Coordinates of C-alpha atoms and ligand atoms in Angstrom, one line a residue:
Chain A
X1 CA -28.3 14.1 6.6
X2 CA -27.1 16.1 9.5
X3 CA -27.2 13.3 12.0
X4 CA -25.0 11.1 9.9
X5 CA -21.5 10.8 11.4
X6 CA -18.8 13.1 10.1
X7 CA -16.8 11.7 7.3
X8 CA -13.6 11.9 9.3
X9 CA -12.8 12.5 12.9
X10 CA -9.3 12.4 14.1
X11 CA -8.7 12.5 17.8
X12 CA -5.3 13.2 19.2
X13 CA -3.3 10.8 17.1
X14 CA 0.4 10.3 17.6
X15 CA 3.0 8.3 15.6
X16 CA 6.7 7.8 15.9
X17 CA 9.0 5.8 13.7
X18 CA 12.1 3.9 14.7
X19 CA 15.0 4.8 12.5
X20 CA 18.8 4.8 12.3
X21 CA 21.2 2.1 13.3
X22 CA 19.4 -0.9 14.8
X23 CA 16.2 1.2 14.9
X24 CA 17.5 2.9 18.0
X25 CA 16.5 6.4 17.1
X26 CA 12.9 7.5 17.4
X27 CA 11.3 10.1 15.2
X28 CA 8.0 11.6 16.3
X29 CA 6.3 12.3 13.1
X30 CA 2.8 13.2 14.4
X31 CA 2.4 14.6 17.9
X32 CA -1.2 14.7 18.8
X33 CA -3.3 15.9 15.9
X34 CA -7.1 16.3 16.1
X35 CA -9.3 17.2 13.2
X36 CA -13.0 17.0 12.3
X37 CA -13.9 17.0 8.7
X38 CA -17.5 17.8 7.8
X39 CA -19.6 16.4 5.1
X40 CA -19.4 18.2 1.8
X41 CA -16.4 20.3 2.4
X42 CA -13.0 20.5 0.7
X43 CA -10.5 20.2 3.5
X44 CA -6.9 21.3 2.9
X45 CA -4.1 19.8 5.0
X46 CA -1.4 22.3 4.6
X47 CA 2.2 22.0 5.9
X48 CA 5.8 22.1 4.8
X49 CA 7.6 19.0 3.8
X50 CA 8.1 16.6 6.7
X51 CA 5.2 18.1 8.6
X52 CA 3.5 14.8 9.1
X53 CA 0.8 15.1 6.4
X54 CA 1.5 11.8 4.7
X55 CA 1.9 10.0 8.0
X56 CA -1.5 11.3 9.1
X57 CA -3.2 10.3 5.9
X58 CA -1.6 6.8 6.1
X59 CA -3.0 6.4 9.5
X60 CA -6.4 7.4 8.3
X61 CA -6.3 4.9 5.4
X62 CA -5.2 2.1 7.7
X63 CA -1.7 1.7 6.2
X64 CA 0.0 2.4 9.4
X65 CA -1.3 2.3 12.9
X66 CA -1.4 5.2 15.4
X67 CA 0.5 4.8 18.6
X68 CA -2.2 6.7 20.4
X69 CA -5.5 8.3 19.5
X70 CA -8.6 7.4 17.5
X71 CA -9.7 7.8 13.9
X72 CA -13.2 7.3 12.8
X73 CA -14.5 7.3 9.2
X74 CA -18.2 7.9 9.0
X75 CA -18.4 6.7 12.6
X76 CA -16.4 3.5 12.0
X77 CA -13.0 2.9 13.5
X78 CA -10.2 3.1 10.9
X79 CA -8.7 -0.1 12.3
X80 CA -11.5 -2.0 10.5
X81 CA -11.1 -2.6 6.8
X82 CA -14.8 -2.0 6.2
X83 CA -14.4 1.6 7.4
X84 CA -12.8 2.3 4.0
X85 CA -15.6 1.1 1.8
X86 CA -16.7 4.7 1.1
X87 CA -13.2 6.0 0.9
X88 CA -11.1 6.7 -2.1
X89 CA -7.3 7.3 -1.6
X90 CA -4.6 8.7 -3.8
X91 CA -1.2 8.1 -2.2
X92 CA 1.7 10.5 -2.7
X93 CA 3.5 9.8 -6.0
X94 CA 1.4 6.8 -6.8
X95 CA 3.2 3.9 -8.5
X96 CA 1.6 1.1 -10.2
X97 CA 2.4 -2.4 -11.5
X98 CA 4.7 -2.3 -14.4
X99 CA 2.9 -4.6 -16.7
X100 CA -0.7 -3.8 -15.9
X101 CA -2.8 -1.4 -18.0
X102 CA -4.9 1.4 -16.4
X103 CA -8.1 -0.4 -17.4
X104 CA -6.9 -3.7 -15.8
X105 CA -5.9 -1.9 -12.6
X106 CA -9.3 -0.2 -12.4
X107 CA -11.0 -3.5 -12.8
X108 CA -8.9 -5.0 -10.0
X109 CA -9.7 -1.9 -7.8
X110 CA -13.4 -2.4 -8.5
X111 CA -13.1 -6.1 -7.7
X112 CA -11.6 -5.3 -4.3
X113 CA -14.6 -3.2 -3.5
X114 CA -16.8 -6.1 -4.8
X115 CA -18.5 -3.9 -7.3
X116 CA -20.3 -5.8 -10.1
X117 CA -18.0 -6.0 -13.1
X118 CA -20.3 -4.2 -15.6
X119 CA -20.6 -1.3 -13.1
X120 CA -16.8 -1.3 -12.9
X121 CA -16.5 -1.3 -16.7
X122 CA -18.9 1.6 -17.1
X123 CA -17.3 3.6 -14.4
X124 CA -13.8 2.9 -15.6
X125 CA -14.7 4.3 -19.1
X126 CA -16.1 7.4 -17.5
X127 CA -13.2 8.0 -15.3
X128 CA -10.6 7.3 -18.0
X129 CA -12.4 9.8 -20.2
X130 CA -12.8 12.4 -17.5
X131 CA -9.2 12.2 -16.4
X132 CA -7.9 12.4 -20.0
X133 CA -6.1 9.0 -20.0
X134 CA -8.6 7.1 -22.2
X135 CA -6.1 7.0 -25.0
X136 CA -3.6 5.2 -22.8
X137 CA -6.0 2.9 -21.1
X138 CA -4.6 -0.2 -22.7
X139 CA -0.9 0.4 -22.4
X140 CA 1.2 -0.9 -19.5
X141 CA 1.5 1.8 -16.8
X142 CA 5.2 1.7 -16.6
X143 CA 5.1 3.8 -19.8
X144 CA 3.1 6.5 -18.1
X145 CA 4.4 10.0 -17.3
X146 CA 4.2 11.3 -13.8
X147 CA 1.1 13.3 -14.7
X148 CA -0.6 10.3 -16.2
X149 CA 0.2 8.2 -13.1
X150 CA -1.3 10.9 -11.0
X151 CA -4.5 10.8 -13.1
X152 CA -4.6 7.0 -13.1
X153 CA -4.2 7.3 -9.3
X154 CA -7.1 9.6 -9.1
X155 CA -9.2 7.3 -11.3
X156 CA -8.6 4.3 -9.0
X157 CA -9.4 6.5 -6.0
X158 CA -12.8 7.3 -7.6
X159 CA -13.7 3.8 -8.9
X160 CA -16.0 3.1 -5.9
X161 CA -17.8 6.5 -6.2
X162 CA -16.6 7.3 -2.7
X163 CA -18.2 9.7 -0.3
X164 CA -14.8 10.6 1.2
X165 CA -11.9 11.3 -1.1
X166 CA -8.4 11.5 0.4
X167 CA -5.6 12.8 -1.8
X168 CA -2.0 13.1 -0.7
X169 CA -0.3 15.9 -2.6
X170 CA -2.5 15.5 -5.7
X171 CA -1.3 18.6 -7.4
X172 CA 2.4 17.8 -7.3
X173 CA 3.8 16.5 -10.5
X174 CA 1.1 18.1 -12.7
X175 CA 1.7 20.8 -15.2
X176 CA -0.4 24.0 -15.0
X177 CA -3.2 22.6 -17.2
X178 CA -3.3 19.4 -15.2
X179 CA -3.5 21.4 -12.0
X180 CA -6.4 23.4 -13.2
X181 CA -8.2 20.3 -14.4
X182 CA -7.6 18.6 -11.1
X183 CA -9.0 21.6 -9.2
X184 CA -12.1 21.5 -11.4
X185 CA -12.5 17.8 -10.6
X186 CA -12.2 18.5 -6.9
X187 CA -14.8 21.3 -7.1
X188 CA -17.1 19.0 -9.1
X189 CA -16.8 16.4 -6.4
X190 CA -17.9 18.9 -3.9
X191 CA -20.9 19.7 -6.1
X192 CA -21.8 16.1 -6.0
X193 CA -21.9 16.4 -2.2
X194 CA -18.6 14.5 -1.7
X195 CA -16.1 15.3 1.0
X196 CA -12.5 15.9 -0.2
X197 CA -9.4 16.0 2.0
X198 CA -6.2 16.8 0.3
X199 CA -2.7 17.7 1.4
X200 CA -0.3 20.1 0.0
X201 CA 2.8 22.0 0.8
X202 CA 1.8 24.8 -1.5
X203 CA -0.4 27.5 0.0
X204 CA -1.9 28.7 -3.2
X205 CA -3.4 25.2 -3.9
X206 CA -5.2 25.3 -0.6
X207 CA -6.3 29.0 -0.7
X208 CA -8.0 28.6 -4.0
X209 CA -10.4 25.8 -3.4
X210 CA -10.6 24.8 0.2
X211 CA -13.5 25.4 2.6
X212 CA -11.5 24.5 5.6
X213 CA -7.9 24.1 6.3
X214 CA -5.5 22.7 8.9
X215 CA -2.0 23.9 9.1
X216 CA 0.4 21.4 10.5
X217 CA 4.1 21.7 11.1
X218 CA 6.5 19.4 12.8
X219 CA 3.8 16.9 13.6
X220 CA 1.5 19.4 15.3
X221 CA -1.6 21.1 14.4
X222 CA -1.0 24.9 14.3
X223 CA -4.3 26.2 13.0
X224 CA -7.5 24.8 11.8
X225 CA -10.9 26.1 10.8
X226 CA -12.9 27.5 8.0
X227 CA -10.6 29.3 5.6
X228 CA -12.7 32.5 5.9
X229 CA -12.5 32.4 9.6
X230 CA -8.8 31.7 9.7
X231 CA -8.2 34.7 7.4
X232 CA -10.4 36.8 9.7
X233 CA -8.7 35.5 12.8
X234 CA -5.5 36.6 11.2
X235 CA -6.6 40.3 11.0
X236 CA -4.9 41.7 13.9
X237 CA -6.6 45.1 14.0
X238 CA -8.3 47.9 12.1
X239 CA -7.1 51.4 12.0
X240 CA -9.1 54.6 11.5
X241 CA -7.5 58.0 11.1
X242 CA -9.9 60.9 11.6
X243 CA -9.6 64.6 11.9
X244 CA -11.8 66.7 14.2
X245 CA -12.1 67.5 17.9
X246 CA -10.1 64.8 19.6
X247 CA -12.3 64.6 22.7
X248 CA -15.5 64.3 20.7
X249 CA -14.1 61.5 18.7
X250 CA -12.8 59.8 21.7
X251 CA -16.1 59.9 23.5
X252 CA -17.9 58.7 20.4
X253 CA -15.6 55.7 20.2
X254 CA -15.9 54.9 23.8
X255 CA -19.6 54.9 23.5
X256 CA -19.4 52.2 21.0
X257 CA -16.9 50.1 22.7
X258 CA -14.8 50.6 25.9
X259 CA -11.8 48.7 24.6
X260 CA -11.1 50.9 21.6
X261 CA -7.7 52.6 21.6
X262 CA -7.9 56.3 20.8
X263 CA -4.7 58.3 20.4
X264 CA -4.0 61.9 19.4
X265 CA -1.4 62.2 16.6
X266 CA 0.1 65.2 14.8
X267 CA -2.4 65.0 12.0
X268 CA -5.5 64.0 13.9
X269 CA -6.8 61.0 15.8
X270 CA -5.9 57.4 15.4
X271 CA -8.4 54.8 16.4
X272 CA -7.5 51.1 16.8
X273 CA -10.2 48.5 16.8
X274 CA -10.0 44.7 17.0
X275 CA -13.1 43.6 15.1
X276 CA -14.7 44.6 11.9
X277 CA -18.1 45.0 13.6
X278 CA -16.8 47.6 16.0
X279 CA -15.0 49.4 13.3
X280 CA -18.1 49.5 11.2
X281 CA -20.1 51.0 14.0
X282 CA -17.5 53.6 14.7
X283 CA -17.2 54.5 11.1
X284 CA -21.0 54.9 10.9
X285 CA -21.0 57.2 13.9
X286 CA -18.1 59.2 12.6
X287 CA -19.9 59.7 9.3
X288 CA -23.1 60.7 11.0
X289 CA -21.2 63.3 13.1
X290 CA -19.6 64.6 9.9
X291 CA -16.2 63.8 11.1
X292 CA -13.7 63.5 8.3
X293 CA -12.2 60.1 7.9
X294 CA -8.8 60.3 6.4
X295 CA -7.8 56.7 6.2
X296 CA -9.1 53.3 7.0
X297 CA -6.9 50.3 7.1
X298 CA -7.3 46.7 8.0
X299 CA -4.0 45.1 9.0
X300 CA -4.6 41.6 8.0
X301 CA -2.4 38.7 8.2
X302 CA -2.6 36.6 5.1
X303 CA -2.8 32.8 5.2
X304 CA 0.7 32.9 4.0
X305 CA 1.8 34.9 7.2
X306 CA -0.1 32.3 9.2
X307 CA 1.5 29.5 7.3
X308 CA 5.0 30.9 7.6
X309 CA 4.6 31.8 11.2
X310 CA 3.2 28.3 12.0
X311 CA 5.8 26.4 10.2
X312 CA 8.8 28.3 11.5
X313 CA 7.5 28.4 15.0
X314 CA 10.3 26.8 16.9
X315 CA 9.4 27.9 20.4
X316 CA 7.2 24.9 21.1
X317 CA 8.9 22.4 18.9
X318 CA 11.6 20.8 21.1
X319 CA 10.5 20.2 24.6
Chain B
X1 CA -13.8 -13.8 -2.5
X2 CA -13.9 -10.9 -5.0
X3 CA -10.9 -9.2 -3.5
X4 CA -8.8 -12.3 -3.3
X5 CA -9.6 -13.2 -6.9
X6 CA -8.9 -9.7 -8.2
X7 CA -5.6 -9.5 -6.4
X8 CA -4.7 -13.0 -7.6
X9 CA -5.6 -12.3 -11.2
X10 CA -3.6 -9.2 -11.4
X11 CA -0.6 -10.8 -9.7
X12 CA -0.8 -13.5 -12.3
X13 CA -1.1 -11.0 -15.2
X14 CA 1.7 -8.9 -13.9
X15 CA 4.0 -11.9 -13.4
X16 CA 3.2 -13.6 -16.7
X17 CA 4.0 -10.5 -18.7
X18 CA 7.3 -9.7 -17.2
X19 CA 10.5 -10.4 -19.0
X20 CA 11.5 -12.6 -16.1
X21 CA 8.6 -14.9 -16.9
X22 CA 9.6 -15.2 -20.6
X23 CA 13.1 -16.0 -19.7
X24 CA 11.9 -18.5 -17.1
X25 CA 9.6 -20.2 -19.6
X26 CA 12.3 -20.4 -22.2
X27 CA 14.8 -21.7 -19.7
X28 CA 12.2 -24.3 -18.6
X29 CA 11.8 -25.5 -22.1
X30 CA 15.6 -25.7 -22.5
X31 CA 15.9 -27.7 -19.3
X32 CA 13.4 -30.3 -20.4
X33 CA 15.2 -30.6 -23.8
X34 CA 18.5 -31.0 -22.0
X35 CA 17.0 -33.9 -20.1
X36 CA 16.7 -35.7 -23.4
X37 CA 20.4 -35.3 -24.2
X38 CA 21.4 -36.3 -20.7
X39 CA 19.4 -39.4 -21.2
X40 CA 20.9 -40.0 -24.6
X41 CA 24.5 -40.0 -23.4
X42 CA 23.8 -42.1 -20.4
X43 CA 24.6 -45.8 -20.7
X44 CA 21.5 -46.9 -18.9
X45 CA 18.2 -47.9 -20.4
X46 CA 16.9 -44.8 -22.1
X47 CA 13.3 -44.9 -20.9
X48 CA 14.2 -45.1 -17.2
X49 CA 16.7 -42.4 -17.4
X50 CA 14.6 -39.9 -19.3
X51 CA 11.7 -40.2 -16.9
X52 CA 14.0 -39.9 -14.0
X53 CA 16.0 -37.0 -15.3
X54 CA 13.0 -35.2 -16.8
X55 CA 10.8 -35.2 -13.7
X56 CA 13.8 -34.5 -11.6
X57 CA 14.6 -31.4 -13.6
X58 CA 11.0 -30.2 -13.6
X59 CA 10.9 -30.7 -9.9
X60 CA 14.2 -28.8 -9.3
X61 CA 13.3 -26.0 -11.6
X62 CA 9.9 -25.6 -10.0
X63 CA 11.6 -25.4 -6.7
X64 CA 14.1 -22.7 -7.9
X65 CA 11.3 -20.7 -9.5
X66 CA 9.3 -20.8 -6.2
X67 CA 12.2 -19.5 -4.2
X68 CA 13.2 -16.9 -6.7
X69 CA 9.8 -15.4 -7.3
X70 CA 8.5 -15.9 -3.8
X71 CA 11.2 -14.0 -2.1
X72 CA 10.4 -10.7 -3.6
X73 CA 6.7 -10.8 -4.2
X74 CA 5.6 -9.1 -1.0
X75 CA 8.7 -7.0 -0.6
X76 CA 8.3 -5.5 -4.0
X77 CA 4.8 -4.4 -3.2
X78 CA 6.0 -2.6 -0.1
X79 CA 9.1 -1.2 -1.7
X80 CA 7.3 0.1 -4.8
X81 CA 4.4 1.2 -2.6
X82 CA 1.9 -0.5 -4.9
X83 CA 0.6 -2.1 -1.7
X84 CA -0.8 1.4 -0.7
X85 CA -3.2 1.3 -3.6
X86 CA -4.5 -2.1 -2.4
X87 CA -4.6 -2.0 1.3
X88 CA -6.1 1.5 1.6
X89 CA -9.2 -0.2 0.2
X90 CA -11.6 -2.2 2.3
X91 CA -9.6 -5.4 2.2
X92 CA -8.2 -7.3 5.1
X93 CA -4.5 -8.0 4.9
X94 CA -4.9 -11.8 5.0
X95 CA -6.8 -11.5 1.8
X96 CA -3.9 -9.7 0.2
X97 CA -1.6 -12.5 1.3
X98 CA -4.1 -15.0 -0.1
X99 CA -4.5 -13.2 -3.4
X100 CA -0.7 -12.8 -3.9
X101 CA -0.1 -16.4 -3.1
X102 CA -2.8 -17.6 -5.4
X103 CA -1.5 -15.4 -8.3
X104 CA 2.0 -16.5 -7.7
X105 CA 1.0 -20.2 -7.6
X106 CA -0.9 -19.8 -10.8
X107 CA 2.1 -18.3 -12.5
X108 CA 4.5 -21.1 -11.3
X109 CA 1.9 -23.8 -12.2
X110 CA 1.8 -22.3 -15.7
X111 CA 5.6 -22.6 -16.0
X112 CA 5.4 -26.2 -14.7
X113 CA 2.6 -26.8 -17.1
X114 CA 4.7 -25.6 -20.0
X115 CA 7.6 -27.8 -19.0
X116 CA 5.3 -30.8 -18.6
X117 CA 3.8 -30.3 -22.1
X118 CA 7.3 -30.3 -23.6
X119 CA 8.3 -33.3 -21.5
X120 CA 5.2 -35.3 -22.5
X121 CA 5.8 -34.4 -26.1
X122 CA 9.3 -35.7 -25.8
X123 CA 8.2 -38.9 -24.1
X124 CA 5.6 -39.4 -26.9
X125 CA 8.2 -38.9 -29.6
X126 CA 10.3 -41.6 -27.9
X127 CA 7.4 -43.8 -27.5
X128 CA 7.6 -43.9 -23.8
X129 CA 4.4 -44.2 -21.9
X130 CA 4.7 -42.7 -18.4
X131 CA 1.4 -44.0 -17.1
X132 CA -0.2 -42.5 -14.1
X133 CA 3.1 -42.0 -12.3
X134 CA 3.7 -38.8 -14.2
X135 CA 0.4 -37.5 -12.8
X136 CA 1.3 -38.4 -9.3
X137 CA 4.8 -36.9 -9.8
X138 CA 3.2 -33.6 -11.0
X139 CA 0.8 -33.4 -8.1
X140 CA 3.8 -33.9 -5.7
X141 CA 5.9 -31.3 -7.6
X142 CA 3.1 -28.8 -7.3
X143 CA 2.6 -29.6 -3.6
X144 CA 6.2 -28.8 -3.0
X145 CA 5.8 -25.5 -4.9
X146 CA 2.9 -24.6 -2.6
X147 CA 5.0 -25.3 0.5
X148 CA 8.0 -23.4 -0.7
X149 CA 6.0 -20.4 -1.8
X150 CA 4.2 -20.3 1.6
X151 CA 7.6 -20.3 3.3
X152 CA 9.0 -17.5 1.2
X153 CA 5.8 -15.4 1.7
X154 CA 6.1 -16.1 5.5
X155 CA 9.7 -14.8 5.6
X156 CA 9.1 -12.0 3.2
X157 CA 6.3 -10.7 5.4
X158 CA 8.9 -9.4 7.9
X159 CA 12.3 -9.4 6.3
X160 CA 14.3 -8.5 3.2
X161 CA 14.4 -10.6 0.0
X162 CA 18.0 -11.5 0.7
X163 CA 17.4 -12.9 4.1
X164 CA 14.1 -14.5 2.9
X165 CA 16.1 -16.2 0.2
X166 CA 18.8 -17.4 2.5
X167 CA 16.3 -18.7 5.2
X168 CA 14.2 -20.4 2.5
X169 CA 17.1 -22.1 0.9
X170 CA 18.2 -23.3 4.3
X171 CA 14.7 -24.7 5.0
X172 CA 14.4 -26.3 1.6
X173 CA 17.9 -27.9 1.8
X174 CA 17.1 -29.4 5.2
X175 CA 13.6 -30.4 4.0
X176 CA 14.9 -32.2 1.0
X177 CA 17.7 -33.9 2.8
X178 CA 15.7 -34.9 5.9
X179 CA 15.9 -38.7 5.4
X180 CA 19.7 -38.4 5.2
X181 CA 19.9 -36.1 8.2
X182 CA 17.8 -38.5 10.3
X183 CA 20.0 -41.3 9.2
X184 CA 23.1 -39.5 10.4
X185 CA 21.5 -38.7 13.7
X186 CA 20.5 -42.3 14.2
X187 CA 24.0 -43.5 13.5
X188 CA 25.6 -41.2 15.9
X189 CA 26.1 -42.5 19.3
X190 CA 24.3 -39.8 21.2
X191 CA 22.3 -39.8 24.4
X192 CA 18.7 -40.7 23.6
X193 CA 17.1 -37.5 24.7
X194 CA 19.3 -35.4 22.4
X195 CA 18.6 -37.6 19.5
X196 CA 14.9 -37.5 20.1
X197 CA 14.8 -33.8 20.6
X198 CA 16.8 -33.2 17.4
X199 CA 14.4 -35.6 15.6
X200 CA 11.3 -33.7 16.8
X201 CA 13.0 -30.4 15.8
X202 CA 13.4 -31.7 12.3
X203 CA 9.7 -32.3 12.2
X204 CA 9.3 -28.5 12.1
X205 CA 11.0 -28.4 8.8
X206 CA 9.0 -29.0 5.6
X207 CA 9.3 -32.7 4.7
X208 CA 10.1 -31.9 1.1
X209 CA 11.7 -35.3 0.4
X210 CA 8.1 -36.5 0.1
X211 CA 7.6 -34.5 -3.1
X212 CA 10.6 -35.5 -5.1
X213 CA 9.9 -37.9 -8.0
X214 CA 13.1 -39.7 -7.1
X215 CA 12.8 -39.4 -3.3
X216 CA 11.5 -41.1 -0.2
X217 CA 8.2 -42.0 1.3
X218 CA 7.0 -41.4 4.8
X219 CA 9.2 -44.1 6.2
X220 CA 12.2 -42.8 4.4
X221 CA 12.1 -45.7 1.9
X222 CA 13.5 -44.7 -1.4
X223 CA 11.0 -44.4 -4.3
X224 CA 11.5 -43.8 -8.0
X225 CA 9.1 -42.8 -10.7
X226 CA 10.5 -45.5 -12.9
X227 CA 10.1 -48.5 -10.6
X228 CA 8.3 -48.6 -7.3
X229 CA 6.7 -45.2 -7.3
X230 CA 4.3 -44.0 -4.6
X231 CA 0.6 -44.9 -4.6
X232 CA -2.4 -42.6 -4.7
X233 CA -2.9 -42.7 -1.0
X234 CA 0.6 -41.5 -0.5
X235 CA 0.0 -38.7 -3.0
X236 CA -3.2 -37.7 -1.3
X237 CA -1.6 -37.6 2.2
X238 CA 1.5 -35.7 1.0
X239 CA -0.7 -33.2 -0.7
X240 CA -2.8 -32.8 2.5
X241 CA 0.4 -32.3 4.4
X242 CA 1.6 -29.7 2.0
X243 CA -1.7 -27.8 2.2
X244 CA -1.7 -27.9 6.0
X245 CA 1.9 -26.9 6.3
X246 CA 1.6 -24.0 3.9
X247 CA -1.7 -23.0 5.5
X248 CA 0.0 -22.5 8.8
X249 CA 2.8 -20.5 7.2
X250 CA 0.4 -18.3 5.3
X251 CA -1.7 -17.8 8.4
X252 CA 1.4 -16.6 10.3
X253 CA 2.4 -14.4 7.4
X254 CA -1.1 -12.8 7.5
X255 CA -0.8 -12.1 11.2
X256 CA 2.6 -10.6 10.8
X257 CA 1.5 -8.4 7.9
X258 CA -1.6 -7.3 9.8
X259 CA 0.4 -5.9 12.6
X260 CA 3.0 -4.2 10.3
X261 CA 3.2 -0.5 9.5
X262 CA 3.5 -0.1 5.8
X263 CA 5.9 2.7 5.6
Ligands
ADP1 N1 8.9 5.3 7.6 C1 9.5 6.3 8.3 N2 10.6 6.1 9.0 C2 11.2 7.1 9.7 N3 10.7 8.4 9.6 C3 9.7 8.7 8.9 C4 9.0 7.7 8.2 N4 8.0 8.3 7.5 C5 8.0 9.5 7.8 N5 9.0 9.8 8.6 C6 9.4 11.1 9.2 O1 8.2 11.7 9.7 C7 8.1 13.1 9.4 C8 6.8 13.4 8.7 O2 6.9 12.8 7.4 P1 5.7 12.9 6.4 O3 4.4 12.5 7.1 O4 6.1 12.1 5.2 O5 5.6 14.5 6.1 P2 4.9 15.3 4.9 O6 4.0 14.3 4.2 O7 4.1 16.3 5.6 O8 5.9 15.8 4.0 C9 9.4 13.4 8.7 O9 10.3 14.0 9.6 C10 9.8 12.1 8.1 O10 11.2 12.1 8.0
MG2 MG1 4.0 13.8 2.2

């Protein structure tokens, strides 16, 4: 298991588009993004509108080609069609053929993967049922609501029982119930050992269910890592307020860690520590020495702070 | 083969159920019936005229249908982003082109088939036996459809439906009028090298006059379904030409689409 290649490795990809009159203007949509997505995780690609999420996912799924950089899916270059045989993709706001039914579309999707037709039939039934569109399986998809299209889109993305599932803004356009159902489905996929990558511009979607996240803004990767680590990384410092002989406290603290900041204040002593490990040790010592702790605070940046900070970070945008 | 078949089948299903298709089929039937009245009011021998007009109308309508449906088929997929659902799967882009072409041809062949059934019924009612000529004419009509569809798919792989339509109509007009154009060039008193280079330039265009029931053979000699119609060998070689010509255009379309960003 462990020596199998990662589901998705993105190395320093860049992409610009020609726009405007006579295609003279160049828009850099993605400016060197690298990501590694590990087996079995739910990976959230978070970023405001226009950040470059869709552009990135389109490069991954072979719809557009990177100007620079490399993408490999289970070790195969994304430029090869076969790299996508274990991939399921739900595009942003999927749109289907007007006169085809969901069942027909699923059978075509299965055919493209060269899956035997009875397997496709069986799997279609399961998916239509699971995604709650079985009742509409035989009506033309032009009559579907946005939520139903999203569900049909997910069904076609799962028809090949993919190992890697890529969803572009899967929660948008769904009502609260639909959102909760979709979250359940994503969590179920992880239970089955699948890898899920999904993009969103809404923080809460990502915070709830992701193991790892990447925050991108203006075509650049701002933060990436395990959600828990990112949250920890955001904790700028811990504060301990204690009362007692200042010098004793100070010595005690310095014996734990040299870098601890100890200040005398009107009401006692303020201790500032950078990691939870050091603060724990100090707290233990203080308790052992019967020094009264008046207050303990962790000043922690939420993912939201991180997200807002990253996406409004203008300093390194135009250069 | 699975992918091409699946894409083709669904292209056919999608097309055959559209309102456009129903109106096309209805219109096709009307056209064939109109042929009857045209033949009726003409002063010539009824049998001759009905065969001529009937096959001519089928040929012309098949041509229009090819241009009309072919110009938007790839563009619509990109514009409506349905292509994302297909090409994000493990399928090469040439297979997409092949599947779309096959599905579209199946659709147009169906309309031609409907027209033909009505036409044969009409001939039967009037006790006219078309013989094997009608079979040859049908094969030639379908060959022309293949060529024209391939041209539209080629243009639509890189440009808008409007430009595709214009360019295709241009190619088709030249292709159908080639014997006359060659004739004009030969009559003009031009230096030899200009004439020969224009002539070889014209070879690039689809030699569509070969496929018209009331058209010309390889040597530019006039043929008609009612009298000296083409033989089987001609039919075979014209079809072979059509397949080769359209194969080249579809190959080029595949290369262009393979390099294209689907944004
Ligand atoms: N086909 C295109 N032509 C020109 N600009 C584009 C195109 N696609 C995306 N962009 C630009 O690239 C940037 C990133 O877009 P996108 O990847 O869609 O962002 P997101 O999915 O994160 O909202 C935006 O500034 C957008 O305007
Ligand atoms: Mg997007």
